[in-house]
Amino acid sequence: MLTIRQSLAARVSDAISRVTGSDDNPAHVIYATKPQFGDYQANGVMAIAKQMKTNPRQLAEQVVAELDHGELIERAEVAGPGFINLFISNAYLERSASEALAAPEKLIVPATDPQTVVIDYSSPNLAKEMHVGHLRGTIIGDAITRVMQALGHRVIRQNHVGDWGTQFGMLIAHMEELQEQGESLSTELSNLEIFYRKAKQRFDEEADFADKARAYVVRLQQGDSHVLSIWQRFIEESLKHCEEVYGLLGVLLERKDLCAESFYNKELADIVDALDEKGLLTESEGAQCVFLDEFKGKDDKPLPAIIRKRDGGFLYASTDLAAVRYRCQELHADRILYVVDARQSLHFQQVFAIARAADFAPQDCSLEHIAYGTMMGEDGKPFKTRSGDTVKLKDLLEEANRRAEALISERDSDIDARERAEIARVVGISSVKYSDLSKNRNSDYIFDWSSMLSFDGNTAPYMLYAYARISSILRRREGEPSDNNRISVKETEERALLMKTLQFPEVVQAVGRDCLPNQLCNYLYELAGSFMRFYENCPILKADDEIRDSRLALARLTAETLHQGLDLLGIRTLERM
Ligand code: ARG
């Protein structure tokens, strides 16, 4: 199965091949920018003409003459210096619509080359509780995961949690003392943030405690069973906090997706040996480092990636190198996506470059840092509580729920209190997720309650409301046959809406390629807009039987598309609001 765009590209490139006699002519097909330019435009002919040193317009004429229209293309015209405007036939649109209505699971067109895609996302440090810094990665990573799965890729989620390192020494030491004093650990650990702060304060202020903490790090790394068991207890407690947040957010991550930093311990010494064998290691001030030409710091001085510290300890980069190797060699990844804060971009550039140089990752495995910007408060500074503390994710999500409840209770409706509470929960979480997903992840992002909870614009409440509204139109037809899958488009708005729904799989593919979920949000927002224009211009329930049934079917297709699209973003729809 192919999308409209893929079918067009195939037809155009076949036509080019027939004209030029050469085989490899990937056609570049884009959406037409104005209705008079058709539905799509092919613009690859100009580049080929340049190569062949012929007149582009003439070449385009020849390509159009050779173009096999099939049922798909109504007509093709040359425009400007050598564009080809492509008009899709209504018959094709109508037939595709019937097929999609009969088998909605086919709305998404799977990738032609399914891959093994490893997605590293969320990956919080377990020493502290999840805070707003983990929100974007968790939400964006989860949406990308859903899209990849829908495209038929074999997806392996990896929650690369930070469960190792010097911070754990002080946490374990603090825990042990509390335990000895007979304190209830579960109460103490119920607020990890406070627990961490207490341990840190002691570490900073009490020399004895700090020594003990440092000794515990060493014992932990040596596998001392007493220290390990306390550590285990702490990790378990911290994971429960994460899982609570995952539950609230409705993300896919499960226990089996955990692949913690500690998992790679046993590999680290071998990573150093492997780098050494490749001649990549240099000793610098007692530390084992890799210097690569492409990384220069200030004053053009070579910038090292430290693999092993002077005291023998390993670093974040060492673990990541072991992780790349594992993902390539054991998980057989074709593509590895790291959904991680943009501020770690140098780290990943170095890890990727070293992994290539050391042959941990084969050339044909794509390593991609799916970076995202910082979450800012309304004041344009990194998002903090009023007192300047980091905001715990759990608190943030509870606030979302409270605000959504207030929003929903303002609206008149005959919905009972229980259902309203459920609606508020969905609206609250969806608003947080959607407002993040709808922005280009590369930019910093301003977290603003009032805009995310607005019913106007490209927001979750607007999208959920658009879906609920279509559902209510469809419900009004209850009892009468609603399984008509025949759509016939007569009005401009009908055709525009149908075209839009059938472009859904193209957007899903684009998100699979670029990992930019905002493309899907924009599409869904436009789709909802197309529906509103259709609804205003084409009466549904008042129309004559045949037209009414066709329009109802079109409304059903729209609802199905919105539902699937929101589902890919990890957003539940509501039948009424
Ligand atoms: N734990 C890290 C942090 O909170 C993120 C880990 C991302 N994944 C990775 N493979 N480095 O900053």
Coordinates of C-alpha atoms and ligand atoms in Angstrom, one line a residue:
M1 CA 0.0 0.0 0.0
L2 CA 1.2 3.5 -0.8
T3 CA 0.1 7.0 0.2
I4 CA -1.2 9.3 -2.5
R5 CA 2.1 11.1 -2.4
Q6 CA 4.1 8.0 -2.8
S7 CA 1.9 6.8 -5.7
L8 CA 2.3 10.1 -7.4
A9 CA 6.1 10.1 -6.9
A10 CA 6.3 6.6 -8.3
R11 CA 4.2 7.5 -11.4
V12 CA 6.2 10.7 -12.0
S13 CA 9.5 9.1 -11.6
D14 CA 8.5 6.3 -14.0
A15 CA 7.5 8.9 -16.5
I16 CA 10.8 10.7 -16.1
S17 CA 12.6 7.4 -16.6
R18 CA 10.7 6.8 -19.8
V19 CA 11.6 10.2 -21.1
T20 CA 15.3 10.3 -20.0
G21 CA 16.0 6.6 -20.5
S22 CA 17.8 6.5 -17.1
D23 CA 16.4 4.6 -14.1
D24 CA 17.0 6.5 -11.0
N25 CA 14.8 9.5 -11.0
P26 CA 13.3 10.1 -7.6
A27 CA 10.5 12.5 -8.1
H28 CA 10.0 15.3 -5.5
V29 CA 6.3 15.6 -4.8
I30 CA 5.0 18.3 -2.5
Y31 CA 1.6 19.7 -1.5
A32 CA 0.4 22.4 -3.9
T33 CA 0.4 25.8 -2.3
K34 CA -2.7 27.1 -4.1
P35 CA -5.8 25.3 -5.4
Q36 CA -5.1 26.4 -8.9
F37 CA -1.8 24.5 -8.7
G38 CA -3.7 21.3 -8.1
D39 CA -3.5 19.0 -5.1
Y40 CA 0.2 18.2 -5.4
Q41 CA 3.2 19.5 -7.4
A42 CA 6.2 17.6 -8.7
N43 CA 9.2 19.8 -8.9
G44 CA 12.1 17.5 -9.6
V45 CA 12.1 18.0 -13.3
M46 CA 14.0 21.2 -13.2
A47 CA 17.0 19.7 -11.5
I48 CA 17.1 16.8 -14.0
A49 CA 16.8 19.2 -17.0
K50 CA 19.8 21.2 -15.6
Q51 CA 21.8 18.0 -15.4
M52 CA 20.8 17.1 -18.9
K53 CA 21.3 20.6 -20.1
T54 CA 17.9 20.7 -21.7
N55 CA 14.9 23.1 -21.5
P56 CA 13.1 22.3 -18.2
R57 CA 9.7 23.3 -19.5
Q58 CA 10.0 21.0 -22.5
L59 CA 11.2 18.2 -20.4
A60 CA 8.2 18.7 -18.1
E61 CA 5.9 18.6 -21.1
Q62 CA 7.4 15.3 -22.2
V63 CA 7.0 13.9 -18.7
V64 CA 3.4 14.9 -18.5
A65 CA 2.8 13.2 -21.9
E66 CA 4.3 10.0 -20.6
L67 CA 2.6 10.1 -17.2
D68 CA 0.4 7.1 -16.5
H69 CA -2.7 8.6 -14.8
G70 CA -4.4 5.4 -13.7
E71 CA -7.4 6.1 -11.6
L72 CA -5.4 8.4 -9.4
I73 CA -4.7 11.4 -11.5
E74 CA -7.4 13.5 -13.0
R75 CA -5.0 15.7 -14.9
A76 CA -1.5 17.0 -14.9
E77 CA -0.3 20.4 -16.2
V78 CA 3.1 22.0 -16.6
A79 CA 3.4 25.3 -14.7
G80 CA 6.0 28.0 -14.4
P81 CA 9.6 27.0 -15.4
G82 CA 8.9 23.2 -15.2
F83 CA 6.7 22.3 -12.2
I84 CA 4.0 19.7 -12.8
N85 CA 0.7 20.4 -11.2
L86 CA -1.2 17.2 -10.2
F87 CA -4.9 17.0 -9.8
I88 CA -6.3 13.9 -8.0
S89 CA -9.5 12.4 -9.3
N90 CA -12.6 12.4 -7.2
A91 CA -13.2 8.7 -8.1
Y92 CA -9.9 7.8 -6.5
L93 CA -10.6 9.8 -3.4
E94 CA -14.1 8.3 -3.0
R95 CA -12.9 4.8 -3.4
S96 CA -10.1 5.3 -0.9
A97 CA -12.5 6.7 1.5
S98 CA -14.8 3.7 1.3
E99 CA -11.8 1.4 1.9
A100 CA -10.7 3.4 4.9
L101 CA -14.2 3.4 6.4
A102 CA -14.5 -0.4 5.9
A103 CA -11.1 -1.0 7.5
P104 CA -10.0 2.0 9.6
E105 CA -6.9 0.2 10.7
K106 CA -5.6 0.7 7.2
L107 CA -5.7 4.5 7.5
I108 CA -2.1 4.4 8.4
V109 CA 0.2 3.2 5.6
P110 CA 3.0 1.1 7.0
A111 CA 6.7 1.8 6.2
T112 CA 7.9 0.0 3.1
D113 CA 11.1 -0.9 4.9
P114 CA 10.3 -1.8 8.5
Q115 CA 13.3 -1.3 10.8
T116 CA 14.3 -2.1 14.3
V117 CA 14.1 1.3 16.1
V118 CA 15.5 1.7 19.6
I119 CA 14.0 4.6 21.4
D120 CA 15.8 6.0 24.5
Y121 CA 13.4 8.3 26.3
S122 CA 12.3 9.6 29.7
S123 CA 15.4 8.1 31.3
P124 CA 15.3 10.1 34.6
N125 CA 17.9 10.0 37.2
L126 CA 16.6 7.9 40.1
A127 CA 18.5 9.8 42.8
K128 CA 15.7 12.4 42.8
E129 CA 12.0 12.5 41.9
M130 CA 10.9 13.1 38.4
H131 CA 10.6 16.9 37.8
V132 CA 9.6 19.1 35.0
G133 CA 12.9 18.5 33.2
H134 CA 11.7 15.0 32.4
L135 CA 8.3 16.0 31.1
R136 CA 9.2 16.9 27.5
G137 CA 11.4 13.8 26.9
T138 CA 8.8 11.5 28.3
I139 CA 5.9 13.0 26.3
I140 CA 7.7 13.5 23.0
G141 CA 9.5 10.1 23.2
D142 CA 6.2 8.4 23.8
A143 CA 4.5 10.0 20.8
I144 CA 7.4 9.0 18.6
T145 CA 7.2 5.5 19.9
R146 CA 3.5 5.2 19.1
V147 CA 4.1 6.6 15.6
M148 CA 7.0 4.1 14.9
Q149 CA 4.9 1.2 16.1
A150 CA 1.9 2.3 13.9
L151 CA 4.3 2.4 10.9
G152 CA 5.1 -1.2 11.5
H153 CA 8.6 -0.8 12.8
R154 CA 10.0 -3.1 15.5
V155 CA 10.3 -0.7 18.4
I156 CA 12.4 -1.3 21.5
R157 CA 11.9 1.2 24.2
Q158 CA 14.9 1.8 26.5
N159 CA 14.4 3.7 29.7
H160 CA 18.1 4.5 30.4
V161 CA 17.5 5.6 34.0
G162 CA 20.4 7.0 36.0
D163 CA 20.8 4.6 38.9
W164 CA 24.5 4.7 39.4
G165 CA 27.2 7.2 40.3
T166 CA 28.5 9.2 43.2
Q167 CA 25.1 10.6 44.4
F168 CA 24.0 7.1 45.5
G169 CA 26.8 6.9 48.1
M170 CA 25.3 9.6 50.2
L171 CA 21.7 8.4 49.7
I172 CA 22.7 4.9 50.8
A173 CA 24.6 6.2 53.8
H174 CA 21.7 8.3 54.9
M175 CA 19.3 5.4 54.4
E176 CA 21.4 3.1 56.5
E177 CA 21.5 5.5 59.4
L178 CA 17.8 6.1 59.3
Q179 CA 17.3 2.4 59.3
E180 CA 19.6 2.0 62.3
Q181 CA 17.6 4.7 64.2
G182 CA 14.5 2.7 63.5
E183 CA 12.9 5.3 61.3
S184 CA 10.3 4.2 58.9
L185 CA 12.0 4.2 55.6
S186 CA 8.8 4.1 53.5
T187 CA 7.7 7.4 55.1
E188 CA 11.1 9.0 54.7
L189 CA 11.3 7.9 51.0
S190 CA 7.7 9.0 50.2
N191 CA 9.2 12.4 49.4
L192 CA 12.4 11.7 47.5
E193 CA 13.0 15.4 47.0
I194 CA 13.3 16.1 50.7
F195 CA 15.2 12.9 51.3
Y196 CA 17.7 13.9 48.7
R197 CA 18.1 17.3 50.1
K198 CA 18.7 16.0 53.6
A199 CA 21.4 13.6 52.4
K200 CA 23.0 16.3 50.3
Q201 CA 23.0 18.7 53.2
R202 CA 24.8 16.1 55.4
F203 CA 27.2 15.3 52.7
D204 CA 28.1 19.0 52.4
E205 CA 28.3 19.7 56.1
E206 CA 29.5 16.6 57.9
A207 CA 33.0 15.4 56.9
D208 CA 32.5 12.0 58.4
F209 CA 29.3 11.4 56.6
A210 CA 30.9 12.6 53.3
D211 CA 33.8 10.1 53.8
K212 CA 31.3 7.3 54.5
A213 CA 29.3 8.2 51.4
R214 CA 32.4 8.1 49.2
A215 CA 33.4 4.8 50.7
Y216 CA 29.9 3.5 49.9
V217 CA 30.2 4.4 46.3
V218 CA 33.3 2.3 46.1
R219 CA 31.7 -0.6 47.9
L220 CA 28.7 -0.3 45.6
Q221 CA 30.9 -0.6 42.6
Q222 CA 32.7 -3.5 44.1
G223 CA 29.4 -5.3 44.5
D224 CA 29.3 -5.3 48.3
S225 CA 26.1 -7.1 49.2
H226 CA 25.1 -5.0 52.2
V227 CA 25.4 -1.8 50.2
L228 CA 23.8 -3.3 47.2
S229 CA 20.7 -4.3 49.1
I230 CA 20.2 -0.8 50.5
W231 CA 20.8 0.6 47.0
Q232 CA 18.2 -1.8 45.6
R233 CA 15.7 -0.7 48.1
F234 CA 16.2 2.9 47.2
I235 CA 16.0 2.2 43.5
E236 CA 12.8 0.3 43.9
E237 CA 11.2 3.2 45.8
S238 CA 12.3 5.7 43.2
L239 CA 11.0 3.6 40.4
K240 CA 7.6 3.5 42.1
H241 CA 7.6 7.3 42.0
C242 CA 8.3 7.2 38.3
E243 CA 5.7 4.6 37.6
E244 CA 3.1 6.7 39.3
V245 CA 4.0 9.6 37.0
Y246 CA 3.9 7.3 34.0
G247 CA 0.5 6.2 35.0
L248 CA -0.8 9.7 35.4
L249 CA 0.7 10.6 32.0
G250 CA -0.6 7.5 30.3
V251 CA 2.7 6.7 28.7
L252 CA 3.7 3.2 27.4
L253 CA 6.8 2.7 29.5
E254 CA 6.9 -0.4 31.6
R255 CA 9.3 -2.2 33.9
K256 CA 10.5 -4.3 31.0
D257 CA 11.6 -1.2 29.1
L258 CA 14.1 -0.3 31.9
C259 CA 17.7 -0.7 30.9
A260 CA 19.4 1.3 33.6
E261 CA 22.9 2.7 33.6
S262 CA 24.0 -0.1 36.1
F263 CA 23.1 -2.7 33.5
Y264 CA 26.2 -1.6 31.6
N265 CA 28.7 -1.8 34.5
K266 CA 30.1 -5.1 33.5
E267 CA 30.8 -3.8 30.0
L268 CA 32.7 -0.7 31.0
A269 CA 36.2 -2.1 31.4
D270 CA 35.8 -3.9 28.1
I271 CA 34.8 -0.6 26.4
V272 CA 38.0 0.9 27.6
D273 CA 40.0 -2.1 26.2
A274 CA 38.2 -1.9 22.9
L275 CA 38.9 1.8 22.5
D276 CA 42.5 1.1 23.4
E277 CA 42.8 -1.6 20.8
K278 CA 41.5 0.8 18.2
G279 CA 44.2 3.2 19.2
L280 CA 41.6 5.8 20.3
L281 CA 42.7 6.3 23.9
T282 CA 45.1 8.9 25.2
E283 CA 46.1 9.5 28.8
S284 CA 45.6 13.1 29.9
E285 CA 46.3 14.2 33.4
G286 CA 45.9 10.6 34.6
A287 CA 42.5 10.1 32.9
Q288 CA 41.7 7.9 29.8
C289 CA 40.4 10.2 27.1
V290 CA 39.4 10.1 23.5
F291 CA 40.4 13.1 21.3
L292 CA 38.7 13.4 18.0
D293 CA 39.7 16.0 15.5
E294 CA 36.2 17.2 15.0
F295 CA 35.8 18.3 18.6
K296 CA 37.6 21.5 19.5
G297 CA 37.0 23.7 22.5
K298 CA 37.9 27.3 23.2
D299 CA 41.1 28.5 21.5
D300 CA 40.8 25.6 19.1
K301 CA 42.2 23.3 21.7
P302 CA 41.2 19.6 21.2
L303 CA 38.3 18.7 23.4
P304 CA 38.6 15.3 25.2
A305 CA 35.8 12.9 25.9
I306 CA 36.7 11.4 29.3
I307 CA 36.1 7.7 29.4
R308 CA 37.8 6.8 32.7
K309 CA 38.7 9.2 35.5
R310 CA 42.1 9.1 37.3
D311 CA 40.5 7.4 40.2
G312 CA 39.3 4.6 38.0
G313 CA 35.7 5.7 37.9
F314 CA 33.6 5.7 34.7
L315 CA 31.5 8.5 33.4
Y316 CA 28.2 9.2 31.7
A317 CA 29.9 8.9 28.3
S318 CA 31.4 5.5 29.1
T319 CA 28.0 4.1 29.9
D320 CA 26.5 5.6 26.8
L321 CA 29.2 4.0 24.6
A322 CA 28.4 0.6 26.2
A323 CA 24.8 1.3 25.5
V324 CA 25.3 2.1 21.8
R325 CA 27.3 -1.1 21.4
Y326 CA 24.6 -3.1 23.1
R327 CA 21.8 -1.6 21.1
C328 CA 23.6 -2.2 17.8
Q329 CA 25.1 -5.6 18.5
E330 CA 22.5 -7.2 20.8
L331 CA 19.3 -5.4 19.9
H332 CA 20.3 -5.1 16.2
A333 CA 19.0 -1.6 15.9
D334 CA 18.8 0.0 12.5
R335 CA 18.0 3.3 14.1
I336 CA 18.6 4.6 17.6
L337 CA 16.7 7.7 18.8
Y338 CA 17.9 9.5 21.9
V339 CA 15.0 11.7 23.0
V340 CA 17.1 13.9 25.3
D341 CA 17.5 17.6 26.3
A342 CA 19.2 19.7 23.7
R343 CA 21.8 20.7 26.3
Q344 CA 23.3 17.3 26.0
S345 CA 24.0 17.7 22.3
L346 CA 27.8 17.8 22.5
H347 CA 27.7 14.7 24.6
F348 CA 25.8 12.8 21.9
Q349 CA 27.9 14.1 19.1
Q350 CA 31.0 12.8 20.9
V351 CA 29.4 9.5 21.8
F352 CA 28.2 8.9 18.3
A353 CA 31.6 9.9 16.7
I354 CA 33.5 7.6 19.1
A355 CA 31.0 4.8 18.6
R356 CA 31.6 5.0 14.8
A357 CA 35.4 5.3 15.1
A358 CA 35.4 2.2 17.5
D359 CA 33.0 0.2 15.3
F360 CA 30.5 -0.1 18.1
A361 CA 27.9 1.2 15.7
P362 CA 27.9 0.1 12.1
Q363 CA 27.8 2.8 9.4
D364 CA 24.3 1.8 8.4
C365 CA 22.8 2.2 11.8
S366 CA 21.4 5.7 12.2
L367 CA 22.2 7.4 15.5
E368 CA 20.0 10.4 16.2
H369 CA 19.8 12.8 19.0
I370 CA 16.1 13.9 19.1
A371 CA 16.8 17.0 21.0
Y372 CA 14.3 19.2 22.7
G373 CA 14.5 22.7 24.3
T374 CA 14.1 23.8 27.9
M375 CA 10.7 24.2 29.5
M376 CA 10.4 27.8 30.5
G377 CA 8.0 29.5 32.8
E378 CA 5.7 32.3 31.7
D379 CA 8.5 34.7 32.7
G380 CA 10.7 33.2 30.1
K381 CA 13.1 31.7 32.6
P382 CA 13.5 27.9 33.3
F383 CA 10.3 26.7 34.9
K384 CA 10.5 26.8 38.8
T385 CA 8.2 27.0 41.7
R386 CA 7.7 30.5 43.2
S387 CA 10.3 29.8 45.8
G388 CA 12.7 28.8 43.0
D389 CA 12.6 25.0 43.5
T390 CA 12.2 22.5 40.7
V391 CA 8.6 21.5 40.2
K392 CA 7.9 17.9 40.8
L393 CA 6.1 16.3 37.9
K394 CA 3.5 14.7 40.1
D395 CA 2.5 18.1 41.5
L396 CA 2.4 19.6 38.1
L397 CA 0.1 16.9 36.8
E398 CA -2.2 17.3 39.8
E399 CA -2.4 21.0 39.2
A400 CA -3.3 20.3 35.6
N401 CA -6.2 18.1 36.8
R402 CA -7.4 20.8 39.2
R403 CA -7.3 23.5 36.6
A404 CA -9.1 21.3 34.1
E405 CA -11.8 20.6 36.7
A406 CA -12.4 24.3 37.1
L407 CA -12.5 24.8 33.4
I408 CA -15.0 22.0 32.9
S409 CA -17.3 23.1 35.7
E410 CA -17.6 26.5 34.1
R411 CA -19.4 24.9 31.1
D412 CA -23.1 24.2 31.1
S413 CA -23.9 20.6 30.5
D414 CA -26.1 17.8 31.7
I415 CA -23.2 15.5 32.3
D416 CA -23.1 14.1 35.9
A417 CA -20.3 14.8 38.3
R418 CA -18.5 11.4 37.9
E419 CA -18.2 11.8 34.2
R420 CA -17.2 15.4 34.5
A421 CA -14.3 14.4 36.8
E422 CA -13.2 11.9 34.2
I423 CA -13.5 14.5 31.4
A424 CA -11.4 16.9 33.5
R425 CA -8.7 14.3 34.0
V426 CA -8.5 13.7 30.3
V427 CA -8.5 17.4 29.5
G428 CA -5.9 18.2 32.1
I429 CA -3.3 15.6 31.0
S430 CA -4.1 16.1 27.3
S431 CA -3.5 19.8 27.6
V432 CA -0.1 19.3 29.2
K433 CA 0.9 16.8 26.5
Y434 CA -0.6 18.5 23.5
S435 CA 0.8 21.9 24.2
D436 CA 4.2 20.4 24.4
L437 CA 3.8 18.2 21.3
S438 CA 2.3 21.0 19.2
K439 CA 5.5 23.1 19.4
N440 CA 8.6 22.3 17.4
R441 CA 10.6 20.4 19.9
N442 CA 13.9 22.0 19.0
S443 CA 12.9 25.4 20.5
D444 CA 12.6 26.2 24.2
Y445 CA 9.0 25.9 25.2
I446 CA 7.0 28.3 27.4
F447 CA 4.7 26.4 29.7
D448 CA 1.6 28.5 30.1
W449 CA -1.5 27.2 31.8
S450 CA -4.0 29.6 30.2
S451 CA -3.0 29.0 26.6
M452 CA -2.9 25.2 27.0
L453 CA -6.3 25.1 28.6
S454 CA -7.9 27.4 26.1
F455 CA -10.7 26.2 23.8
D456 CA -9.4 28.4 21.0
G457 CA -6.5 27.6 18.7
N458 CA -4.3 24.6 18.4
T459 CA -4.9 23.2 21.8
A460 CA -6.1 19.9 23.4
P461 CA -9.4 21.3 24.6
Y462 CA -10.1 22.5 21.0
M463 CA -9.2 19.2 19.5
L464 CA -11.1 17.1 22.0
Y465 CA -14.1 19.3 21.6
A466 CA -13.9 19.0 17.8
Y467 CA -13.9 15.3 18.1
A468 CA -16.8 15.2 20.7
R469 CA -18.8 17.5 18.5
I470 CA -18.5 15.1 15.5
S471 CA -19.4 12.2 17.7
S472 CA -22.5 14.0 18.8
I473 CA -23.6 14.6 15.2
L474 CA -23.0 10.9 14.5
R475 CA -25.0 9.9 17.7
R476 CA -28.0 11.9 16.6
R477 CA -28.3 9.3 13.8
E478 CA -28.4 6.4 16.2
G479 CA -30.8 3.7 15.4
E480 CA -30.6 4.3 11.7
P481 CA -28.1 2.5 9.4
S482 CA -24.8 4.2 9.8
D483 CA -22.6 1.8 8.0
N484 CA -22.8 3.5 4.7
N485 CA -19.2 3.7 3.5
R486 CA -20.0 5.6 0.3
I487 CA -18.9 9.1 0.0
S488 CA -19.4 11.3 -3.0
V489 CA -17.9 14.7 -3.1
K490 CA -19.7 17.5 -4.8
E491 CA -19.0 20.7 -2.8
T492 CA -15.5 22.2 -2.5
E493 CA -15.5 21.8 1.3
E494 CA -16.4 18.2 1.0
R495 CA -13.6 17.5 -1.4
A496 CA -11.1 19.5 0.7
L497 CA -12.1 17.6 3.9
L498 CA -11.9 14.2 2.2
M499 CA -8.5 15.1 0.7
K500 CA -7.3 16.1 4.1
T501 CA -8.3 12.9 5.8
L502 CA -6.6 10.8 3.1
Q503 CA -3.4 12.8 3.7
F504 CA -3.2 11.5 7.3
P505 CA -0.8 8.6 6.4
E506 CA 1.6 11.0 4.7
V507 CA 1.9 13.0 7.9
V508 CA 2.4 9.9 10.0
Q509 CA 5.2 8.9 7.7
A510 CA 6.8 12.4 7.9
V511 CA 6.7 12.2 11.7
G512 CA 8.4 8.7 11.5
R513 CA 11.1 10.3 9.4
D514 CA 11.7 13.6 11.2
C515 CA 10.5 12.8 14.7
L516 CA 8.6 16.1 14.9
P517 CA 5.2 15.3 16.5
N518 CA 4.2 19.0 16.0
Q519 CA 3.7 18.1 12.3
L520 CA 0.9 15.7 13.4
C521 CA -0.6 18.3 15.7
N522 CA -0.7 20.9 12.9
Y523 CA -2.2 18.4 10.6
L524 CA -5.0 17.5 13.1
Y525 CA -5.7 21.1 13.7
E526 CA -6.1 21.8 10.0
L527 CA -8.2 18.7 9.7
A528 CA -10.5 20.0 12.5
G529 CA -10.6 23.3 10.6
S530 CA -11.5 21.6 7.4
F531 CA -14.3 19.8 9.2
M532 CA -15.7 23.1 10.6
R533 CA -15.7 24.6 7.1
F534 CA -17.5 21.6 5.8
Y535 CA -20.0 21.6 8.6
E536 CA -20.8 25.3 8.1
N537 CA -21.3 25.0 4.4
C538 CA -22.8 21.5 3.9
P539 CA -25.8 20.7 6.0
I540 CA -25.7 17.1 7.2
L541 CA -28.8 16.0 8.9
K542 CA -31.1 18.2 6.9
A543 CA -29.8 17.1 3.5
D544 CA -31.6 14.6 1.3
D545 CA -31.0 10.9 2.1
E546 CA -28.2 10.2 -0.3
I547 CA -26.3 13.3 0.4
R548 CA -26.9 13.0 4.1
D549 CA -25.5 9.5 4.2
S550 CA -22.4 10.6 2.2
R551 CA -21.8 13.5 4.6
L552 CA -22.3 11.3 7.6
A553 CA -19.8 8.9 6.2
L554 CA -17.4 11.8 5.7
A555 CA -17.9 12.9 9.3
R556 CA -17.3 9.4 10.5
L557 CA -14.0 9.2 8.5
T558 CA -13.0 12.6 10.0
A559 CA -13.8 11.4 13.5
E560 CA -11.8 8.2 12.9
T561 CA -8.8 10.1 11.6
L562 CA -8.9 12.5 14.6
H563 CA -9.2 9.6 16.9
Q564 CA -6.2 7.7 15.4
G565 CA -4.1 10.9 15.2
L566 CA -4.7 11.9 18.8
D567 CA -4.0 8.3 19.8
L568 CA -0.6 8.5 18.2
L569 CA 0.1 11.5 20.3
G570 CA -0.9 9.5 23.4
I571 CA -4.2 11.5 23.8
R572 CA -7.5 9.9 24.6
T573 CA -10.6 11.2 23.0
L574 CA -13.9 11.8 24.7
E575 CA -17.3 11.0 23.1
R576 CA -18.8 14.0 24.8
M577 CA -17.6 17.0 26.8
Ligands
ARG1 N1 19.6 10.4 32.9 C1 19.9 11.4 32.0 C2 19.4 12.8 32.5 O1 18.5 12.8 33.3 C3 19.3 11.2 30.6 C4 19.8 9.9 30.0 C5 19.5 10.0 28.5 N2 19.9 8.8 27.8 C6 21.2 8.5 27.5 N3 21.4 7.4 26.9 N4 22.1 9.3 27.9 O2 20.0 13.8 32.1

